[in-house]
Amino acid sequence: MDLHAMDRYIKSLIKEAGHKIRNSFLSDISIESKSDANDLVTNIDKEIEQFFISRINRDFPGHRIFGEEGFGDRIEDQNGVIWLLDPIDGTMNFVHQKRNFAISLGIYEDGVGKLGYIYDVVNDDLYHGVQGGGAYYNDERLRPLGITTIEESILAMNATWAVPNRHFDHNGTLKLIQDVRGIRSYGSAALELAYLASGRIDAYISMRLSPWDIAGGMVIAREVGAIATNFRGEPGNLLEQDTFLVANPSIHSRILKDYIRQK
Amino acid sequence: MDLHAMDRYIKSLIKEAGHKIRNSFLSDISIESKSDANDLVTNIDKEIEQFFISRINRDFPGHRIFGEEGFGDRIEDQNGVIWLLDPIDGTMNFVHQKRNFAISLGIYEDGVGKLGYIYDVVNDDLYHGVQGGGAYYNDERLRPLGITTIEESILAMNATWAVPNRHFDHNGTLKLIQDVRGIRSYGSAALELAYLASGRIDAYISMRLSPWDIAGGMVIAREVGAIATNFRGEPGNLLEQDTFLVANPSIHSRILKDYIRQK
């Protein structure tokens, strides 16, 4: 792959998709629920995924596409080039707030992240990363993450994970909430990864994310030195839902070791 | 008071203060802790409060000022005109993120909110309200809040309130977290009130806020029909810290009745 040419192509494609999303605010949006009442999808999520797929199929035949809305390919292995796409990450924010959502896109080759993009559509803020070539916020290079401590950290997580449940010991989560400096929750995994990469938060934790939520952000976050794993300390899996912790390298292992207890 | 003239004066004053804050990003910011290690204050919080006080004292002699950093007056009653000011609401965000903080200002006369302002400094977004004259987002009038339900609501709260504590039953909070559609946390009470007033969230709850955190936002929120009380259902107190719930009118009483249990 010619990463430089692909990068230019993708940036243009993402900006065009962002323009379509902003235009959608002028018309009625139809909202449905998916797996549960709060797992929302709109006609715009679907239209934007189909827009990406038609362009990728036309211009990159042979590449495969793994998209949240299911219009892409059925992906059961990591061979070749795969585009992992969430056309609107943070659909609840899109519906309720008309802001705080992002296009999330990662390009992987044989399982290795090559290019990553998170586009904050309403703010017209683009975060991107190129394997070995750095991470950028609106084309300004992001600095490697500095050293921090749990006690000085801002952690992004959803308060839902403080509720007792059968997957992990919520007392670990409550301890973490008490030990960090502050907790935030923005409602878009992609934006939370972008915030992590730009040093505005120091860790982001979620009990359940899909590959398209994090594929783009992982490429960006790793270029500034962040560590991303599941709760067993293993690198993210591109094929299925998993637990997820991405953090500043000085606190990642301590969070896993001292606060995360899977049942 | 001539509210119209004061409104023009205050908007200009706030924009000037915002300019000073944005300029401060170019120089070093010195950070200290106040009541605890995570209660931050910077030289900029102090300088901005002093800037407001010097202008208000010069142009509105006789008015009193109640500011977070303590350079204003000692306020023990609500007589006359009081300016309630938080020069930087969300200091932790200011320090760690250089965004997601606001200037918060409320003007009260004999305990009644007359004018309210929340200025999102980095986005240059101004929310304001005039008693009986409506609420505005960048001078566009905000619509009255529509009808909603707990199950369709987005609630802003800090995950800290899910931790067992001696003030209230955290099981009520956990139940609320499970019943609403989504939870967010932005780290600035003023911005959370601005989001509430513009319909992006449906409720905001905090176990401990000071008058200057909410004085401006309450004037704005009430103009769109929001209800703001403490956990006992009483109107906010302008003299001391208290519990706080502001919500869409269709869910306020249900949250108080079904989820909040003070010990």
Short mmCIF file of C-alpha atoms in Angstrom, two decimals, chain A residues 6-7 63 79 95-97 108 112 114 125-126 136 156 161-163 169 207 211 251 262:
data_model
loop_
_atom_site.label_atom_id
_atom_site.label_comp_id
_atom_site.label_asym_id
_atom_site.label_seq_id
_atom_site.Cartn_x
_atom_site.Cartn_y
_atom_site.Cartn_z
CA MET A 6 -4.15 6.48 0.68
CA ASP A 7 -3.95 9.03 3.47
CA HIS A 63 -9.95 -4.52 0.07
CA ASN A 79 -5.80 -11.40 5.95
CA VAL A 95 -29.48 12.00 17.97
CA HIS A 96 -29.74 13.90 21.28
CA GLN A 97 -26.99 16.50 20.96
CA TYR A 108 -5.33 -2.75 8.77
CA VAL A 112 -1.49 -4.62 11.57
CA LYS A 114 -1.56 1.11 9.13
CA ASP A 125 -11.50 18.33 13.98
CA LEU A 126 -9.55 15.49 12.37
CA TYR A 136 -1.83 14.36 14.27
CA ALA A 156 -12.89 8.39 30.90
CA TRP A 161 -19.50 0.12 34.84
CA ALA A 162 -19.85 1.06 38.52
CA VAL A 163 -23.03 -1.03 38.75
CA ASP A 169 -15.88 -7.00 40.29
CA MET A 207 -16.25 -3.35 29.34
CA PRO A 211 -13.55 -3.55 16.54
CA ILE A 251 -0.42 3.83 34.34
CA GLN A 262 -12.77 -10.14 35.90
#
